[in-house]
mmCIF file of C-alpha atoms in Angstrom:
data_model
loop_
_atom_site.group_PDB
_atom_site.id
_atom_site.type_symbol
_atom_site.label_atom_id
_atom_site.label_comp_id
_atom_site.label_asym_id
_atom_site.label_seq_id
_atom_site.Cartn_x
_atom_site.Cartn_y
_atom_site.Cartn_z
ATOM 1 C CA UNK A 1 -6.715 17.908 -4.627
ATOM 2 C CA UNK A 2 -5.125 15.457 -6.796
ATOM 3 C CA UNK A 3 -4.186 16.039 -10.280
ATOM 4 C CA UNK A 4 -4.166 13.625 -13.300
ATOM 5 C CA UNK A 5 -1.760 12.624 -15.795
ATOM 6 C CA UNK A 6 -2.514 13.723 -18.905
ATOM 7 C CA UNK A 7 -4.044 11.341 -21.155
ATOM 8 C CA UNK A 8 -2.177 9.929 -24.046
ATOM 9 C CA UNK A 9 0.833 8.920 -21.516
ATOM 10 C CA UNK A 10 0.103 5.645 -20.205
ATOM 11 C CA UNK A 11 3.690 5.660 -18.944
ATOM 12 C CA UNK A 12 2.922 8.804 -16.325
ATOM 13 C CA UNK A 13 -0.310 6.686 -15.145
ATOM 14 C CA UNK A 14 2.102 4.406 -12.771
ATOM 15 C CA UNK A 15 4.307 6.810 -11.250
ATOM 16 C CA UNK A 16 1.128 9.495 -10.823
ATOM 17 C CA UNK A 17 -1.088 7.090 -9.043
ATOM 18 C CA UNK A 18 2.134 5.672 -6.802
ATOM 19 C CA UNK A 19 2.968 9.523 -6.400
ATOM 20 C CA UNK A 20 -0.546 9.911 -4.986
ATOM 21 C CA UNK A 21 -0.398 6.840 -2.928
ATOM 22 C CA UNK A 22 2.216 7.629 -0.965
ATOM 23 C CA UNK A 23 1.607 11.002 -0.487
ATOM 24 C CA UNK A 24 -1.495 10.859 0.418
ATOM 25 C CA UNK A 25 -1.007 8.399 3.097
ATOM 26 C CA UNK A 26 1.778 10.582 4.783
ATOM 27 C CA UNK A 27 -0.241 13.675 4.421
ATOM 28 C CA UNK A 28 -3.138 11.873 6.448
ATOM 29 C CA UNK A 29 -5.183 12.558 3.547
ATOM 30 C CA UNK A 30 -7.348 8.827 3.690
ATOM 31 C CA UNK A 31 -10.570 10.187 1.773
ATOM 32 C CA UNK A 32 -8.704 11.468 -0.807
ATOM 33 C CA UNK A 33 -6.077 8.578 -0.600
ATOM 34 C CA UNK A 34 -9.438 6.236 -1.202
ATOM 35 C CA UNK A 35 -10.737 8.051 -4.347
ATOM 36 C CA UNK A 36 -7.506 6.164 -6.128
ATOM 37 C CA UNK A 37 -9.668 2.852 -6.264
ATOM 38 C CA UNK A 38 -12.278 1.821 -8.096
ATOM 39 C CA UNK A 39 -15.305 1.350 -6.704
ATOM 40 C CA UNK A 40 -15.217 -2.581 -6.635
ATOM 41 C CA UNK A 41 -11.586 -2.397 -6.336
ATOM 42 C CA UNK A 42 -9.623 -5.482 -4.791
ATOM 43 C CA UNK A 43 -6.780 -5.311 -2.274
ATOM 44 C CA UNK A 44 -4.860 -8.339 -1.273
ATOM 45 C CA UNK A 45 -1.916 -9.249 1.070
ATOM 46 C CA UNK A 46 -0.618 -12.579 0.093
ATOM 47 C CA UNK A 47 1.520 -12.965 3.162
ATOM 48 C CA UNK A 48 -0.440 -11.550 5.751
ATOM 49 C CA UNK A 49 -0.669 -12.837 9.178
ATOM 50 C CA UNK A 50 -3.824 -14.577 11.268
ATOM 51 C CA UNK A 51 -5.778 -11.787 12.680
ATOM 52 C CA UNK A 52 -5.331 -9.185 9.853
ATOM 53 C CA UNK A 53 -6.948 -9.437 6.208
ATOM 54 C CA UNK A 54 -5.896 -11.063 3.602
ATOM 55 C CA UNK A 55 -8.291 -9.559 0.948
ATOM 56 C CA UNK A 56 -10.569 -6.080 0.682
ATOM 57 C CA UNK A 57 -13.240 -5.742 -1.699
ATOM 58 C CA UNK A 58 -14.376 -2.546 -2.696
ATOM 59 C CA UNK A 59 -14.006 0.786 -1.897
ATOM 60 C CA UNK A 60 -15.298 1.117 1.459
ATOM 61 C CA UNK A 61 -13.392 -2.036 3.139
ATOM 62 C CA UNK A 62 -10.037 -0.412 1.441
ATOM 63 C CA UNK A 63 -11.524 2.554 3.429
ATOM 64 C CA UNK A 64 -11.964 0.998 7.002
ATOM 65 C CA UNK A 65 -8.928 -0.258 6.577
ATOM 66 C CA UNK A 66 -6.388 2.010 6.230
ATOM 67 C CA UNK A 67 -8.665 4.189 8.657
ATOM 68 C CA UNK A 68 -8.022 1.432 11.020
ATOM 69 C CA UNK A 69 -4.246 0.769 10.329
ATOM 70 C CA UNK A 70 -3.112 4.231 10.517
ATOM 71 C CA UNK A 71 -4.458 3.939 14.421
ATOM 72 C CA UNK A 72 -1.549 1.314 14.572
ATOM 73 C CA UNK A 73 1.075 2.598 12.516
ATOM 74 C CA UNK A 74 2.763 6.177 11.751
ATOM 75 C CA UNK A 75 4.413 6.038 8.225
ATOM 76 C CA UNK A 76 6.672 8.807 8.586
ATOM 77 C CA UNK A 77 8.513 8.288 4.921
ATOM 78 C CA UNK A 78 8.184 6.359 1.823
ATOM 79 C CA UNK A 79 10.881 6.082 -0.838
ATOM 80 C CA UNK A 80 10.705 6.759 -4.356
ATOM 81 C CA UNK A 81 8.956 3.465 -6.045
ATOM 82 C CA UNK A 82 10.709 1.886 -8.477
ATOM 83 C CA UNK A 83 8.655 0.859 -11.111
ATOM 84 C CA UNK A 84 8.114 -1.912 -13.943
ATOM 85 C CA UNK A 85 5.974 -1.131 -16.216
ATOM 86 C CA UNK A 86 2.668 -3.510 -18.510
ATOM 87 C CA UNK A 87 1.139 -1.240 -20.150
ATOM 88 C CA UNK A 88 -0.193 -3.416 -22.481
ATOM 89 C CA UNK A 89 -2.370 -4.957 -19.276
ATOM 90 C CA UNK A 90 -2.528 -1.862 -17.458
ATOM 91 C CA UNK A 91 -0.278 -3.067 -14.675
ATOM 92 C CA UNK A 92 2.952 -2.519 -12.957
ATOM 93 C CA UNK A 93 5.064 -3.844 -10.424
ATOM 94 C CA UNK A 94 6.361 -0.971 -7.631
ATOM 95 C CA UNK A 95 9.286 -1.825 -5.151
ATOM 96 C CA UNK A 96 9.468 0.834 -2.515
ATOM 97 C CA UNK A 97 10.348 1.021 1.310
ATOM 98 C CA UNK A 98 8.296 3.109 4.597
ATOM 99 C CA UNK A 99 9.775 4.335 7.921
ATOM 100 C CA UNK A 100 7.317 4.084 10.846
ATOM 101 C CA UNK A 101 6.445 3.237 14.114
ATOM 102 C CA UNK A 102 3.942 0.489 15.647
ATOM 103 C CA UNK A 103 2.245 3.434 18.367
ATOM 104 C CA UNK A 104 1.489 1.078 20.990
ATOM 105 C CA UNK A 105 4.881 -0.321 21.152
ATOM 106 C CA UNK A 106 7.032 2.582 20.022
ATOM 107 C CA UNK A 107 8.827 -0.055 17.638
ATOM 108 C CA UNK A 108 9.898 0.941 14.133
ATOM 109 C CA UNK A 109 8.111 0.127 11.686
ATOM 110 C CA UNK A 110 10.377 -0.259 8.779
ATOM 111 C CA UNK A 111 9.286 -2.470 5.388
ATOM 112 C CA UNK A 112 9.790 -3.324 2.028
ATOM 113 C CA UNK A 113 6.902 -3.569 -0.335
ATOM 114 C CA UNK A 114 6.720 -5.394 -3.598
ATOM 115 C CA UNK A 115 3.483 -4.597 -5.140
ATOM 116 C CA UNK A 116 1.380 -5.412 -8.576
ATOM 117 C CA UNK A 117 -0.816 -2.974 -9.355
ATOM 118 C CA UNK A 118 -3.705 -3.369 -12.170
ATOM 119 C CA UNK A 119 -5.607 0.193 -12.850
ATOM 120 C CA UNK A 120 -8.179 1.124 -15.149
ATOM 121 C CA UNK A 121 -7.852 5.130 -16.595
ATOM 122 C CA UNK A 122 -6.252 6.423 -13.317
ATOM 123 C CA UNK A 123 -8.151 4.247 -11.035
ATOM 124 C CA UNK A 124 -6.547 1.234 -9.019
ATOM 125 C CA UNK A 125 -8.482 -1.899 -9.907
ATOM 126 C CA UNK A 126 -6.433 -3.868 -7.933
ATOM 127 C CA UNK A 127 -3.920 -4.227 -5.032
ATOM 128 C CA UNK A 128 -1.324 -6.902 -4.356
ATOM 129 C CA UNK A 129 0.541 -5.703 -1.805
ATOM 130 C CA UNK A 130 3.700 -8.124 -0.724
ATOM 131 C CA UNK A 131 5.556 -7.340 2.911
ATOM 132 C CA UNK A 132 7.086 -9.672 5.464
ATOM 133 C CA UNK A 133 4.707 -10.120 8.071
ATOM 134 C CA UNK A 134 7.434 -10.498 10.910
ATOM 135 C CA UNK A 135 8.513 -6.874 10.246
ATOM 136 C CA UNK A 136 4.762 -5.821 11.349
ATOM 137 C CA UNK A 137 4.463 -8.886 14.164
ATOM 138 C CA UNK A 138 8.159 -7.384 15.372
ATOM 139 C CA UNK A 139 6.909 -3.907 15.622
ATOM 140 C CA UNK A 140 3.900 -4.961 17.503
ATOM 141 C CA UNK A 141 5.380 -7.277 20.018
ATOM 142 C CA UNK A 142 4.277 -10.378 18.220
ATOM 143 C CA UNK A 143 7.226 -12.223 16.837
ATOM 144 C CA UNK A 144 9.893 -13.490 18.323
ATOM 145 C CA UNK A 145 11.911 -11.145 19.821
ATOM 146 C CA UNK A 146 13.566 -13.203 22.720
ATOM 147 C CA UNK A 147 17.079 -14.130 22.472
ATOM 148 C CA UNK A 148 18.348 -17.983 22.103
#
């Protein structure tokens, strides 16, 4: 079950929903870990690579998605976000790291995330999530890996 912040403290709203973001995803929990968007929430990877998305609307693509990439990937640690705060626009900024492995390679799986975060109440509104695509095209066999 996931508990809410209590209301008055716009400050907790941040670190509750990145609390429940992370946690969620380790713990497998992806039904629960989708009830943290909005319905007509927006997700977007700026620098993703060709062949995966660059932008999920709503609450059932976020869904499919992370059902999807957690048949890739095992995130077996996140680290405590560090967080800026807006909370005049409801937004922050969270800089925090994951420990994996790609499943059909064996490869870590080891990135840094910058990501702005817009939420309305408790609910994400939307998802910019910022990575470095050769981390994930490394860990997959994809980039260049060959020596020179």
């Amino acid at each position: 079950m996931t508990t809410q912040p209590q209301k008055g403290n716009q400050q907790d709203v941040p670190q509750h929903i990145m609390q429940q973001f992370t946690g969620l995803l380790l713990d497998g929990k992806f039904d629960q870990w989708t009830e943290l968007f909005d319905t007509n929430a927006i997700f977007e990877f700026p620098y993703s690579p060709p062949g995966y998305p660059r932008r999920l609307e709503g609450k059932t693509a976020i869904a499919n998605h992370v059902n999807t990439l957690f048949t890739l990937l095992e995130i077996q640690h996140f680290s405590e976000p560090v967080i800026l705060l807006d909370t005049n626009q409801q937004r922050f900024v969270a800089e925090f790291t994951c420990e994996g492995v790609f499943l059909s390679t064996g490869k870590p799986y080891n990135q840094t995330y910058i990501s702005v975060v817009s939420y309305e109440g408790s609910k994400i509104t939307h998802y910019r999530d910022y990575w470095n695509p050769l981390v994930l095209l490394e860990s997959e066999n994809r980039g260049h890996t060959h020596e020179q």
